[in-house]
Short mmCIF file of C-alpha atoms and ligand atoms in Angstrom, two decimals:
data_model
loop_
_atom_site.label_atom_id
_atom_site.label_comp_id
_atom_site.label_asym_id
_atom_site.label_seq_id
_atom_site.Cartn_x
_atom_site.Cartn_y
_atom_site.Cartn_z
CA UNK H 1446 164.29 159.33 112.46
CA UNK H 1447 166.57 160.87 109.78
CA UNK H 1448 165.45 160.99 106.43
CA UNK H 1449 166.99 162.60 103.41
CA UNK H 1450 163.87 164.94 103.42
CA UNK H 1451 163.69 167.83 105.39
CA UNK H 1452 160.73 167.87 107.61
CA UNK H 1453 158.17 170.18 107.61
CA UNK H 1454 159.02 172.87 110.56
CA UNK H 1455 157.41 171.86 113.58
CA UNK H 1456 156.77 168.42 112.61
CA UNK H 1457 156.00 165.81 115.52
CA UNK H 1458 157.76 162.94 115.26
CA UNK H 1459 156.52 159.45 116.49
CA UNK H 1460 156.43 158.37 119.96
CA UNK H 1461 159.08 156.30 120.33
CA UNK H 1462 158.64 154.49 123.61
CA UNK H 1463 154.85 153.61 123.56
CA UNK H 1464 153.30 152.11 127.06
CA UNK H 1465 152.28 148.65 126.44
CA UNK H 1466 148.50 148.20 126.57
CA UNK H 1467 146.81 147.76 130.26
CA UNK H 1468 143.73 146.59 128.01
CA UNK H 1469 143.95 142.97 127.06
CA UNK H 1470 142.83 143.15 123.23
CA UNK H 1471 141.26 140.26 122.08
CA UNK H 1472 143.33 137.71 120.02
CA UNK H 1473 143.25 138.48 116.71
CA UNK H 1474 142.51 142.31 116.81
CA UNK H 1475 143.51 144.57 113.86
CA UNK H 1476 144.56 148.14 113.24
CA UNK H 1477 142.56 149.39 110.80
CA UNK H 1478 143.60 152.61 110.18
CA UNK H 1479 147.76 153.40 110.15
CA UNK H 1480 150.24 154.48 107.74
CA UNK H 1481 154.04 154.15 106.59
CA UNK H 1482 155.72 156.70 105.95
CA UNK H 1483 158.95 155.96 103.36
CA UNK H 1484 161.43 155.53 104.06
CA UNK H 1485 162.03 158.33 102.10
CA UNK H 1486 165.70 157.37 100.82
CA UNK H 1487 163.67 154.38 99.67
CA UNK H 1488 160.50 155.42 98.62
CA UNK H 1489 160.45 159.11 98.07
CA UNK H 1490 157.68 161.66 99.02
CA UNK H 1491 155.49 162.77 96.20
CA UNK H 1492 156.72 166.00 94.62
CA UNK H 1493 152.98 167.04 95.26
CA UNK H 1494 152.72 166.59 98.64
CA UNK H 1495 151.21 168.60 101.29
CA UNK H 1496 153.69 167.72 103.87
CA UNK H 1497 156.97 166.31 104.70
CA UNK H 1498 156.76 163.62 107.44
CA UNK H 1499 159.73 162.04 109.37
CA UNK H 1500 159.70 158.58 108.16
CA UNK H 1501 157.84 155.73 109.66
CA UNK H 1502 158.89 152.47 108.13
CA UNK H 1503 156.92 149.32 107.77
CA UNK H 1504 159.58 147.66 110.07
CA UNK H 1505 159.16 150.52 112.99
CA UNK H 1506 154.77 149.63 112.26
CA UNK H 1507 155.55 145.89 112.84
CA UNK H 1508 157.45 146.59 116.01
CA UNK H 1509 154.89 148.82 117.35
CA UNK H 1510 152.04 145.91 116.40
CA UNK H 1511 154.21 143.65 118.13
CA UNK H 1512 154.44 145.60 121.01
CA UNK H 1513 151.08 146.34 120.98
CA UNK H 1514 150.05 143.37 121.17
CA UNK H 1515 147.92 143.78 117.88
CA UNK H 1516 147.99 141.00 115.37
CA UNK H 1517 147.29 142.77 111.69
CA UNK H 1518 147.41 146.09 109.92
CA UNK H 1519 145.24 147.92 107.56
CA UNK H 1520 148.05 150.24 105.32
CA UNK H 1521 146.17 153.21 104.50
CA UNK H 1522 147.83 155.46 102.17
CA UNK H 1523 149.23 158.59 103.09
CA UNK H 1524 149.07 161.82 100.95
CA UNK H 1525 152.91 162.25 101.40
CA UNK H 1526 152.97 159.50 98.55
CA UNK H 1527 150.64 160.75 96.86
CA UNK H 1528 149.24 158.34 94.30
CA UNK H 1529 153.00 156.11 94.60
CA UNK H 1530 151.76 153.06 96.60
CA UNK H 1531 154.81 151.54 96.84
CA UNK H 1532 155.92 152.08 100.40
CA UNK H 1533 152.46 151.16 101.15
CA UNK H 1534 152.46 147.74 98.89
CA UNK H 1535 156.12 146.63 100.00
CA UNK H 1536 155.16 146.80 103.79
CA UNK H 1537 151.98 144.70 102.87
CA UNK H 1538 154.60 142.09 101.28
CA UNK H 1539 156.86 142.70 104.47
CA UNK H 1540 153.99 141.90 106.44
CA UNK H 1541 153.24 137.82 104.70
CA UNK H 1542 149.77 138.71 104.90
CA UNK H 1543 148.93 140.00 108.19
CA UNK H 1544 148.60 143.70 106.64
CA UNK H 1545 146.04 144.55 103.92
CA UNK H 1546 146.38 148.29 102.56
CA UNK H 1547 143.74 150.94 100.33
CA UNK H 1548 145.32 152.69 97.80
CA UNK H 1549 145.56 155.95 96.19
CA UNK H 1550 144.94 155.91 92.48
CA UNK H 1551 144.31 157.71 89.48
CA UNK H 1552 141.70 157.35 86.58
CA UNK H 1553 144.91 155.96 84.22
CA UNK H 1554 145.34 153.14 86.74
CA UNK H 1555 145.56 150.05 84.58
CA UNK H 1556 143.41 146.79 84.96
CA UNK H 1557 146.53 144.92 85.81
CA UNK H 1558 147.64 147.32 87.95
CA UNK H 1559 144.49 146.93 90.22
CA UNK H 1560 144.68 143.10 89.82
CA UNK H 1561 147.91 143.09 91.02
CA UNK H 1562 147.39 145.25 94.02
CA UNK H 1563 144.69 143.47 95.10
CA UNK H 1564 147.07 139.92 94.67
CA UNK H 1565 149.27 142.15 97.11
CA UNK H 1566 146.28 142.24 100.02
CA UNK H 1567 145.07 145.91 98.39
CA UNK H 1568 140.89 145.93 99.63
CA UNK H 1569 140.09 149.86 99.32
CA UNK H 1570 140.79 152.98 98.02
CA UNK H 1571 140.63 156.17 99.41
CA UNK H 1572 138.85 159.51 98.51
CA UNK H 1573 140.74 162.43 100.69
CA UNK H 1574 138.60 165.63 100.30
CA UNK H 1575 140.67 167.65 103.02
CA UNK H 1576 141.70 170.60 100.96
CA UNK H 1577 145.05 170.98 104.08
CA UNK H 1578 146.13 167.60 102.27
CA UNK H 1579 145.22 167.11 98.69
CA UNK H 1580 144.47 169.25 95.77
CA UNK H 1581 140.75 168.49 94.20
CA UNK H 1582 140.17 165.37 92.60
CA UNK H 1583 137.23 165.94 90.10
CA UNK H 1584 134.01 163.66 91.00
CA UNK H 1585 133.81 162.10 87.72
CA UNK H 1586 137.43 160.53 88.08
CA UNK H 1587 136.30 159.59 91.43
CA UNK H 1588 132.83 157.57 90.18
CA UNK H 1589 135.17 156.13 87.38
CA UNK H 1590 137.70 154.86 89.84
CA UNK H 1591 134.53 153.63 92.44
CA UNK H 1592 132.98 151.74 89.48
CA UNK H 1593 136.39 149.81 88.44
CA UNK H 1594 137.08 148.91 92.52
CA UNK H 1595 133.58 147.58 93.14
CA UNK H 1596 134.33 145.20 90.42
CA UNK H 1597 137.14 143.97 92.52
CA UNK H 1598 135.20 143.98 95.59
CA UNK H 1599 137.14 146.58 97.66
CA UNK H 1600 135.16 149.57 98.99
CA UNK H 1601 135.91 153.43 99.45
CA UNK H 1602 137.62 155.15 102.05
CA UNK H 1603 136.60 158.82 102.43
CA UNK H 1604 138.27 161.26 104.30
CA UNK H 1605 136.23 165.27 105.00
CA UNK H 1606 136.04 167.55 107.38
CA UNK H 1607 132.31 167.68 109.11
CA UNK H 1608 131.54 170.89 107.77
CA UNK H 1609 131.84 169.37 103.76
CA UNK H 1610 129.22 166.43 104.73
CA UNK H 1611 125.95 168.46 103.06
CA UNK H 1612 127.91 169.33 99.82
CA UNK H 1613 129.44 165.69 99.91
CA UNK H 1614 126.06 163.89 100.89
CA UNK H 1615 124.94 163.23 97.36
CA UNK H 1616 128.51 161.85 96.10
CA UNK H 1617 128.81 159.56 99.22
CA UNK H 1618 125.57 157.83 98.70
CA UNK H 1619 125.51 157.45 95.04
CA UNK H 1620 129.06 155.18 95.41
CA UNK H 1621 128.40 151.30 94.57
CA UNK H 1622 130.67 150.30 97.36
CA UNK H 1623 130.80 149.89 101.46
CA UNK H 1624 131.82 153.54 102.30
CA UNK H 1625 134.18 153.55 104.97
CA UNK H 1626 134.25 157.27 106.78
CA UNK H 1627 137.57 158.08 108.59
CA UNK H 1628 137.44 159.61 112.17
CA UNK H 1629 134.04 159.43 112.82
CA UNK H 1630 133.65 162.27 110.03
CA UNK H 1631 136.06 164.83 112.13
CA UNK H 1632 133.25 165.81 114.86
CA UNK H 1633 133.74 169.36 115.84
CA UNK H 1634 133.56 167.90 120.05
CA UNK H 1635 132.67 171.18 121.55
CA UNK H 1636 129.78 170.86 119.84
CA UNK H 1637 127.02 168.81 121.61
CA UNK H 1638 126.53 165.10 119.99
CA UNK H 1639 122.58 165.85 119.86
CA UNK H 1640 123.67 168.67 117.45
CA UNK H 1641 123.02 169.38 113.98
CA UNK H 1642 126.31 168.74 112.74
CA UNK H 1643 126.99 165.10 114.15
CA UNK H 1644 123.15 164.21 113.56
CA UNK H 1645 123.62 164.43 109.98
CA UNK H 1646 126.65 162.39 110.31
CA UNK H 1647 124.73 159.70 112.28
CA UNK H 1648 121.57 159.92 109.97
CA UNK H 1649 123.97 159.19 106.59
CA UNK H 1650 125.03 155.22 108.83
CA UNK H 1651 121.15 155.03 109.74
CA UNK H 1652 120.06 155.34 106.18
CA UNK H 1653 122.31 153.53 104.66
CA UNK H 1654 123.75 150.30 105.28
CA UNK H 1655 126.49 150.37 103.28
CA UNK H 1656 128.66 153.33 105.40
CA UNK H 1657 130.78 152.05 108.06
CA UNK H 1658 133.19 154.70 110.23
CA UNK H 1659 136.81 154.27 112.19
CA UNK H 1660 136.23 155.04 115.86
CA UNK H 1661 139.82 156.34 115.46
CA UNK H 1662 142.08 159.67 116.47
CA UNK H 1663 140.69 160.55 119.60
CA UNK H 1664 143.76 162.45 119.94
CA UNK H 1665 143.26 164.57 116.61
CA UNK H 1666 139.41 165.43 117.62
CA UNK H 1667 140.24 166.09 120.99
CA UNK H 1668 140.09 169.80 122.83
CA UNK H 1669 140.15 168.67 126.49
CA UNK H 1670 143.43 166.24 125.20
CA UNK H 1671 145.26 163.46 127.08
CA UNK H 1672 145.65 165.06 129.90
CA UNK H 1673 146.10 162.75 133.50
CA UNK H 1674 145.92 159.37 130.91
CA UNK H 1675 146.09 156.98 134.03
CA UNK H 1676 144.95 159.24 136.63
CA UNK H 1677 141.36 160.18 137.15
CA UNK H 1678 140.07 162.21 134.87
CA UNK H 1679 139.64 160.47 131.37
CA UNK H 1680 141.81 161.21 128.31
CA UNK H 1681 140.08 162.49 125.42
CA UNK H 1682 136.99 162.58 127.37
CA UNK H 1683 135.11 165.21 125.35
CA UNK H 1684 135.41 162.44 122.07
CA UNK H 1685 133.98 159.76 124.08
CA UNK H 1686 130.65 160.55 123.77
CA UNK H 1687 131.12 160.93 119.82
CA UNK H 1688 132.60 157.30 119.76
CA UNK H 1689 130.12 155.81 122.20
CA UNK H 1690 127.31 156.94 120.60
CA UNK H 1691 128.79 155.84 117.67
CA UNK H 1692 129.05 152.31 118.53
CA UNK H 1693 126.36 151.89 120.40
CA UNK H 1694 124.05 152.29 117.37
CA UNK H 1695 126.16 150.74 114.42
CA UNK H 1696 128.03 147.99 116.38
CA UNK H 1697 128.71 145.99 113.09
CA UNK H 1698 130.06 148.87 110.97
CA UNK H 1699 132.48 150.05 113.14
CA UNK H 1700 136.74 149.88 112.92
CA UNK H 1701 139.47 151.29 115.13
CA UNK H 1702 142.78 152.16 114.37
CA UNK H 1703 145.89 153.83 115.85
CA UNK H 1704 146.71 156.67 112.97
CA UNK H 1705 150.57 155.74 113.81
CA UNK H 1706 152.55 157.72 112.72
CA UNK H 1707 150.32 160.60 113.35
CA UNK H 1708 150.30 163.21 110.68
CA UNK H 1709 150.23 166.51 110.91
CA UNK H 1710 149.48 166.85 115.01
CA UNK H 1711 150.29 169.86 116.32
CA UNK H 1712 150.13 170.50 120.19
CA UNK H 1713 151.27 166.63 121.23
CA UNK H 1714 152.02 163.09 119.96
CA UNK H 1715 150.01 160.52 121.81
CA UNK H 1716 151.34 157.06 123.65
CA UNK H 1717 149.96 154.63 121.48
CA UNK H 1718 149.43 152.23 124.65
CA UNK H 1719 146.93 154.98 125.68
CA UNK H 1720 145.43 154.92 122.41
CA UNK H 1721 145.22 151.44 122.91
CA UNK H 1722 143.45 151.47 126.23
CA UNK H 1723 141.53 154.54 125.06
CA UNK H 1724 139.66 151.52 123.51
CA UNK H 1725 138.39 150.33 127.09
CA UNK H 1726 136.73 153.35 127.08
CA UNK H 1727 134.57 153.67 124.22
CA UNK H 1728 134.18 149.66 124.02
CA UNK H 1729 133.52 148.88 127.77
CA UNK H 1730 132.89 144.97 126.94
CA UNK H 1731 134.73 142.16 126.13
CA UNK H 1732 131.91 141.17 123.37
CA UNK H 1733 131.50 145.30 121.90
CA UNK H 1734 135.64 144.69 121.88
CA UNK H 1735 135.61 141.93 119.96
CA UNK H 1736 133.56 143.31 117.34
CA UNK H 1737 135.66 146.31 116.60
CA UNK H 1738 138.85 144.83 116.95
CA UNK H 1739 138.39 141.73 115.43
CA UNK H 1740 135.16 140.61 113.67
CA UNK H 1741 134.22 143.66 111.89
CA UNK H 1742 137.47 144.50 110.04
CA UNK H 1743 137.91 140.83 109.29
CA UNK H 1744 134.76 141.12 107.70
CA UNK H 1745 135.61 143.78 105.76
CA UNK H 1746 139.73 142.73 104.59
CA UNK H 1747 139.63 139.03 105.27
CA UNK H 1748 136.70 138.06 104.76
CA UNK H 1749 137.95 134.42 103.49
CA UNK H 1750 139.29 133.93 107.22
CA UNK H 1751 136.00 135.78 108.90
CA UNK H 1752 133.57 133.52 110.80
CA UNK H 1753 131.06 136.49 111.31
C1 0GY X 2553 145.18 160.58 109.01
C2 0GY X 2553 145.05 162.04 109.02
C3 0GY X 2553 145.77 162.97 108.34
C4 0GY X 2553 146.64 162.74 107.25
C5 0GY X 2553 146.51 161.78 106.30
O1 0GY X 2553 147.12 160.72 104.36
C6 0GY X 2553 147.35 161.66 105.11
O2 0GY X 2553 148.22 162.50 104.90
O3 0GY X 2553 145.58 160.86 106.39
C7 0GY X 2553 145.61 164.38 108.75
O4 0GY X 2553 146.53 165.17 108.57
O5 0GY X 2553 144.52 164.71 109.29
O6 0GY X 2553 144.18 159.89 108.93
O7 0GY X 2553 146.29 160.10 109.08
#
Protein backbone atom coordinates (compact mmCIF):
# COMPACT_ATOMS: atom_id res chain seq x y z
CA UNK A 1 0.00 0.00 0.00
CA UNK A 2 2.67 2.52 -1.15
CA UNK A 3 1.65 5.76 -2.14
CA UNK A 4 3.70 8.77 -3.06
CA UNK A 5 2.18 10.43 0.14
CA UNK A 6 3.54 9.95 3.33
CA UNK A 7 1.07 8.64 5.76
CA UNK A 8 0.03 10.18 8.67
CA UNK A 9 2.21 8.53 11.71
CA UNK A 10 0.40 5.80 13.11
CA UNK A 11 -1.91 5.33 10.35
CA UNK A 12 -3.80 1.82 10.11
CA UNK A 13 -3.73 0.46 7.02
CA UNK A 14 -6.52 -1.83 5.54
CA UNK A 15 -7.04 -5.32 6.41
CA UNK A 16 -5.77 -7.09 3.82
CA UNK A 17 -6.96 -10.65 4.20
CA UNK A 18 -10.68 -10.17 5.25
CA UNK A 19 -12.67 -13.55 6.48
CA UNK A 20 -15.31 -14.25 4.05
CA UNK A 21 -18.79 -13.74 5.49
CA UNK A 22 -20.36 -16.81 7.68
CA UNK A 23 -23.67 -14.66 7.14
CA UNK A 24 -25.34 -15.40 3.86
CA UNK A 25 -26.33 -11.72 2.69
CA UNK A 26 -29.19 -11.59 0.69
CA UNK A 27 -28.75 -11.30 -3.15
CA UNK A 28 -28.53 -8.05 -4.10
CA UNK A 29 -27.24 -6.35 -0.83
CA UNK A 30 -25.33 -3.01 -0.97
CA UNK A 31 -22.64 -1.18 0.94
CA UNK A 32 -23.81 1.93 1.64
CA UNK A 33 -21.32 3.61 3.29
CA UNK A 34 -17.33 3.08 1.97
CA UNK A 35 -14.72 5.13 0.52
CA UNK A 36 -11.64 5.18 -2.00
CA UNK A 37 -8.93 6.46 -1.16
CA UNK A 38 -6.58 7.73 -4.41
CA UNK A 39 -4.65 6.40 -5.54
CA UNK A 40 -2.77 9.18 -4.63
CA UNK A 41 -0.13 9.12 -7.63
CA UNK A 42 -3.42 9.30 -9.51
CA UNK A 43 -5.67 11.34 -7.77
CA UNK A 44 -3.88 13.40 -5.22
CA UNK A 45 -4.96 14.23 -1.59
CA UNK A 46 -6.37 17.66 -1.10
CA UNK A 47 -3.73 20.15 0.03
CA UNK A 48 -6.42 20.83 2.83
CA UNK A 49 -6.77 17.73 4.21
CA UNK A 50 -6.98 16.56 7.67
CA UNK A 51 -5.19 13.39 7.09
CA UNK A 52 -3.05 11.36 4.93
CA UNK A 53 -4.49 7.85 4.29
CA UNK A 54 -2.67 4.85 2.66
CA UNK A 55 -4.47 4.45 -0.51
CA UNK A 56 -7.46 2.33 -1.10
CA UNK A 57 -8.25 2.07 -4.76
CA UNK A 58 -11.55 1.48 -6.40
CA UNK A 59 -10.01 -1.82 -7.78
CA UNK A 60 -8.84 -3.09 -4.05
CA UNK A 61 -13.10 -1.88 -3.07
CA UNK A 62 -14.29 -4.14 -5.96
CA UNK A 63 -12.21 -7.04 -4.80
CA UNK A 64 -13.25 -6.73 -1.32
CA UNK A 65 -17.20 -6.51 -2.66
CA UNK A 66 -16.42 -9.46 -4.53
CA UNK A 67 -15.15 -11.22 -1.81
CA UNK A 68 -17.68 -10.15 0.27
CA UNK A 69 -20.06 -11.36 -1.40
CA UNK A 70 -21.79 -7.83 -1.68
CA UNK A 71 -23.21 -6.81 -5.00
CA UNK A 72 -23.04 -2.67 -5.08
CA UNK A 73 -21.32 0.26 -3.48
CA UNK A 74 -22.34 3.58 -2.23
CA UNK A 75 -18.82 5.93 -2.82
CA UNK A 76 -18.98 8.31 -0.11
CA UNK A 77 -16.48 10.96 -0.28
CA UNK A 78 -13.67 11.17 1.88
CA UNK A 79 -12.24 14.46 3.37
CA UNK A 80 -8.70 13.42 2.15
CA UNK A 81 -10.12 14.75 -1.29
CA UNK A 82 -11.56 17.27 -0.09
CA UNK A 83 -14.06 18.80 -2.48
CA UNK A 84 -11.92 16.79 -5.74
CA UNK A 85 -14.46 14.01 -6.52
CA UNK A 86 -12.59 12.49 -8.94
CA UNK A 87 -11.25 9.35 -7.35
CA UNK A 88 -14.67 9.04 -6.11
CA UNK A 89 -16.47 9.58 -9.76
CA UNK A 90 -13.83 7.35 -11.75
CA UNK A 91 -14.46 4.29 -9.38
CA UNK A 92 -18.29 4.90 -9.95
CA UNK A 93 -17.39 4.63 -13.86
CA UNK A 94 -15.03 1.60 -12.92
CA UNK A 95 -17.85 0.14 -11.28
CA UNK A 96 -20.60 0.10 -14.84
CA UNK A 97 -23.15 1.06 -12.49
CA UNK A 98 -23.13 -1.12 -9.58
CA UNK A 99 -21.59 1.89 -7.38
CA UNK A 100 -23.46 5.18 -6.86
CA UNK A 101 -21.32 7.89 -4.83
CA UNK A 102 -22.34 11.54 -2.69
CA UNK A 103 -20.18 14.17 -3.29
CA UNK A 104 -18.37 16.91 -1.70
CA UNK A 105 -19.05 20.30 -3.21
CA UNK A 106 -18.78 23.84 -2.98
CA UNK A 107 -21.31 26.80 -3.44
CA UNK A 108 -19.31 27.59 -7.07
CA UNK A 109 -20.28 24.09 -8.19
CA UNK A 110 -21.71 24.64 -11.65
CA UNK A 111 -25.20 23.39 -12.94
CA UNK A 112 -23.42 21.18 -15.37
CA UNK A 113 -21.19 20.08 -13.05
CA UNK A 114 -24.03 18.58 -10.84
CA UNK A 115 -25.80 17.28 -14.01
CA UNK A 116 -22.98 15.52 -14.92
CA UNK A 117 -22.25 13.91 -11.63
CA UNK A 118 -25.44 12.79 -11.23
CA UNK A 119 -25.19 11.15 -15.19
CA UNK A 120 -22.09 9.47 -13.37
CA UNK A 121 -24.54 7.59 -10.55
CA UNK A 122 -23.79 10.83 -8.01
CA UNK A 123 -27.35 10.65 -5.49
CA UNK A 124 -26.08 12.76 -2.32
CA UNK A 125 -23.94 15.08 -0.90
CA UNK A 126 -22.43 15.23 2.24
CA UNK A 127 -22.31 17.82 5.13
CA UNK A 128 -19.14 16.73 7.51
CA UNK A 129 -19.40 18.89 10.71
CA UNK A 130 -16.50 16.90 12.57
CA UNK A 131 -14.19 19.74 13.35
CA UNK A 132 -11.01 16.44 13.60
CA UNK A 133 -11.84 16.37 9.69
CA UNK A 134 -12.98 19.51 8.04
CA UNK A 135 -12.64 23.15 8.62
CA UNK A 136 -16.29 25.00 8.99
CA UNK A 137 -18.41 25.22 6.15
CA UNK A 138 -20.73 28.29 6.75
CA UNK A 139 -24.63 27.23 6.92
CA UNK A 140 -25.69 29.50 4.29
CA UNK A 141 -23.35 27.74 1.62
CA UNK A 142 -24.69 24.63 3.01
CA UNK A 143 -28.74 25.63 2.48
CA UNK A 144 -27.54 26.98 -0.99
CA UNK A 145 -25.91 23.73 -1.95
CA UNK A 146 -29.19 21.60 -0.19
CA UNK A 147 -31.57 23.74 -2.32
CA UNK A 148 -29.63 23.11 -5.81
CA UNK A 149 -29.36 18.99 -4.88
CA UNK A 150 -33.03 18.63 -3.99
CA UNK A 151 -33.67 19.86 -7.41
CA UNK A 152 -31.80 16.88 -8.62
CA UNK A 153 -33.37 14.61 -6.28
CA UNK A 154 -30.32 13.46 -4.22
CA UNK A 155 -30.48 13.99 -0.45
CA UNK A 156 -27.88 15.05 2.34
CA UNK A 157 -25.46 13.12 4.09
CA UNK A 158 -24.48 14.56 7.50
CA UNK A 159 -21.75 13.59 9.46
CA UNK A 160 -21.47 15.11 13.75
CA UNK A 161 -20.42 14.01 16.68
CA UNK A 162 -23.52 13.35 19.29
CA UNK A 163 -22.61 16.05 21.43
CA UNK A 164 -23.24 18.88 18.25
CA UNK A 165 -26.95 17.34 17.69
CA UNK A 166 -28.80 20.37 19.92
CA UNK A 167 -26.78 23.17 18.15
CA UNK A 168 -27.28 21.23 14.75
CA UNK A 169 -31.07 20.32 15.40
CA UNK A 170 -32.49 23.39 13.74
CA UNK A 171 -30.14 23.16 10.48
CA UNK A 172 -30.94 19.37 10.09
CA UNK A 173 -34.62 19.79 10.02
CA UNK A 174 -34.97 22.87 8.03
CA UNK A 175 -33.04 20.82 4.88
CA UNK A 176 -35.58 20.06 1.85
CA UNK A 177 -34.05 16.70 1.38
CA UNK A 178 -34.01 12.88 2.96
CA UNK A 179 -31.27 13.47 5.64
CA UNK A 180 -29.15 10.62 5.83
CA UNK A 181 -27.15 10.58 9.46
CA UNK A 182 -23.82 8.62 9.42
CA UNK A 183 -23.05 6.14 12.32
CA UNK A 184 -26.06 6.22 14.05
CA UNK A 185 -25.05 9.97 15.04
CA UNK A 186 -21.62 8.69 16.87
CA UNK A 187 -23.47 7.29 20.18
CA UNK A 188 -21.23 7.83 23.09
CA UNK A 189 -21.99 3.54 24.07
CA UNK A 190 -21.06 3.80 27.66
CA UNK A 191 -23.77 5.79 27.92
CA UNK A 192 -27.13 3.96 28.47
CA UNK A 193 -29.47 3.92 25.14
CA UNK A 194 -32.51 5.20 27.44
CA UNK A 195 -30.22 8.29 27.93
CA UNK A 196 -30.54 11.77 27.12
CA UNK A 197 -28.05 11.89 24.55
CA UNK A 198 -29.25 8.96 22.17
CA UNK A 199 -33.03 9.94 22.97
CA UNK A 200 -32.63 13.08 21.22
CA UNK A 201 -31.03 11.27 18.46
CA UNK A 202 -33.98 8.82 18.24
CA UNK A 203 -36.67 11.62 18.76
CA UNK A 204 -35.07 13.77 15.51
CA UNK A 205 -36.08 9.89 13.10
CA UNK A 206 -39.50 9.84 15.15
CA UNK A 207 -40.39 13.33 14.20
CA UNK A 208 -39.41 13.43 11.09
CA UNK A 209 -39.77 11.21 8.29
CA UNK A 210 -37.44 12.41 6.15
CA UNK A 211 -34.01 11.33 8.40
CA UNK A 212 -32.74 7.99 7.72
CA UNK A 213 -29.25 6.68 9.65
CA UNK A 214 -26.28 4.00 8.59
CA UNK A 215 -26.28 1.22 11.18
CA UNK A 216 -22.54 1.35 10.33
CA UNK A 217 -18.89 1.39 12.28
CA UNK A 218 -19.55 -0.70 15.06
CA UNK A 219 -15.93 -0.85 15.26
CA UNK A 220 -15.39 3.08 15.51
CA UNK A 221 -18.25 3.38 18.39
CA UNK A 222 -17.10 0.52 20.11
CA UNK A 223 -15.31 0.49 23.84
CA UNK A 224 -15.71 -3.22 24.69
CA UNK A 225 -14.14 -3.81 20.75
CA UNK A 226 -13.89 -7.04 18.72
CA UNK A 227 -12.67 -8.93 21.07
CA UNK A 228 -13.33 -13.17 20.83
CA UNK A 229 -15.27 -12.28 17.14
CA UNK A 230 -16.23 -16.08 16.74
CA UNK A 231 -15.99 -17.16 20.20
CA UNK A 232 -18.60 -16.45 22.78
CA UNK A 233 -18.76 -13.31 23.82
CA UNK A 234 -20.13 -10.87 21.06
CA UNK A 235 -17.97 -8.33 19.18
CA UNK A 236 -18.90 -4.87 19.56
CA UNK A 237 -21.47 -5.89 21.96
CA UNK A 238 -21.84 -2.59 23.84
CA UNK A 239 -23.07 -0.94 20.06
CA UNK A 240 -25.59 -3.54 19.65
CA UNK A 241 -28.08 -2.21 21.61
CA UNK A 242 -27.61 1.32 19.83
CA UNK A 243 -28.16 -0.48 16.38
CA UNK A 244 -30.97 -2.73 17.55
CA UNK A 245 -32.88 -0.23 18.92
CA UNK A 246 -32.25 1.56 16.03
CA UNK A 247 -33.78 -0.74 13.66
CA UNK A 248 -36.25 -1.99 15.45
CA UNK A 249 -38.14 1.34 15.38
CA UNK A 250 -37.19 2.83 11.85
CA UNK A 251 -36.89 -0.46 9.85
CA UNK A 252 -37.42 1.45 6.47
CA UNK A 253 -34.86 4.24 7.03
CA UNK A 254 -32.12 2.31 7.84
CA UNK A 255 -28.53 1.52 5.66
CA UNK A 256 -25.40 -0.42 6.53
CA UNK A 257 -22.12 -0.10 5.31
CA UNK A 258 -18.55 -1.36 5.85
CA UNK A 259 -16.51 2.20 6.26
CA UNK A 260 -13.61 0.24 4.19
CA UNK A 261 -10.94 1.61 4.27
CA UNK A 262 -11.39 2.76 7.75
CA UNK A 263 -10.18 6.21 8.46
CA UNK A 264 -8.57 7.42 11.09
CA UNK A 265 -8.93 4.12 13.63
CA UNK A 266 -6.67 4.06 16.15
CA UNK A 267 -6.36 0.96 18.53
CA UNK A 268 -7.30 -1.83 15.59
CA UNK A 269 -8.47 -2.38 11.98
CA UNK A 270 -11.44 -4.66 11.84
CA UNK A 271 -11.98 -8.03 9.49
CA UNK A 272 -14.45 -6.85 7.27
CA UNK A 273 -16.02 -10.54 7.20
CA UNK A 274 -16.77 -9.75 10.90
CA UNK A 275 -18.19 -6.57 9.98
CA UNK A 276 -20.11 -8.44 7.70
CA UNK A 277 -21.52 -10.97 10.10
CA UNK A 278 -21.67 -8.23 12.74
CA UNK A 279 -24.85 -7.74 10.58
CA UNK A 280 -26.43 -11.13 11.96
CA UNK A 281 -26.35 -9.48 14.99
CA UNK A 282 -28.14 -6.36 14.86
CA UNK A 283 -30.51 -7.80 11.92
CA UNK A 284 -31.36 -11.29 13.41
CA UNK A 285 -33.89 -12.08 10.35
CA UNK A 286 -33.74 -12.95 7.02
CA UNK A 287 -36.76 -10.34 6.25
CA UNK A 288 -35.08 -7.21 8.86
CA UNK A 289 -31.81 -8.33 6.50
CA UNK A 290 -33.28 -7.80 3.52
CA UNK A 291 -34.45 -4.47 4.25
CA UNK A 292 -31.14 -3.00 5.20
CA UNK A 293 -29.12 -4.62 2.80
CA UNK A 294 -31.13 -4.49 -0.04
CA UNK A 295 -34.53 -2.72 -0.24
CA UNK A 296 -33.87 0.33 1.64
CA UNK A 297 -30.70 1.62 -0.08
CA UNK A 298 -32.19 0.63 -3.41
CA UNK A 299 -34.81 2.83 -2.51
CA UNK A 300 -32.80 5.48 -1.81
CA UNK A 301 -29.81 5.18 -5.03
CA UNK A 302 -31.73 3.04 -7.45
CA UNK A 303 -34.77 3.71 -7.08
CA UNK A 304 -35.56 3.02 -11.00
CA UNK A 305 -34.53 -0.76 -10.21
CA UNK A 306 -36.39 -0.75 -6.52
CA UNK A 307 -39.57 -2.86 -6.22
CA UNK A 308 -40.22 -1.51 -2.60
C1 LIG B 1 -15.98 7.67 8.03
C2 LIG B 1 -15.36 8.30 9.19
C3 LIG B 1 -14.29 9.14 9.24
C4 LIG B 1 -13.69 9.82 8.16
C5 LIG B 1 -14.31 10.28 7.04
O1 LIG B 1 -14.38 11.41 5.05
C6 LIG B 1 -13.68 11.09 6.00
O2 LIG B 1 -12.51 11.45 6.14
O3 LIG B 1 -15.57 10.01 6.81
C7 LIG B 1 -13.71 9.41 10.57
O4 LIG B 1 -12.52 9.71 10.66
O5 LIG B 1 -14.46 9.31 11.57
O6 LIG B 1 -17.19 7.67 7.93
O7 LIG B 1 -15.26 7.17 7.19
Amino acid sequence: MSSCFEKTPGWLDWHAGPSKPRLQLPAGAVDAHCHVFGPGAEFAYAPQRKYTPCDASADQLFALRDHLGISRNVVVQATCHGADNRAMLDALVRSEGRARGVATVRRDISDVELQRMHALGVRGVRFNFVRRLVDFTPKDELVDIARRIAQLGWHVVVYFESADLPELWDFFTALPTVVVIDHMGRPNVSQPVDGPEFTLFLRLLREHSNVWTKLSCPERLSLSGPAALHGQAKPYRDVLPFAQRVLAEFPDRVLWGTDWPHPNLKDHMPDDGLLVDFVAQIASTPELQQRLLVDNPMRLYWPEESTK
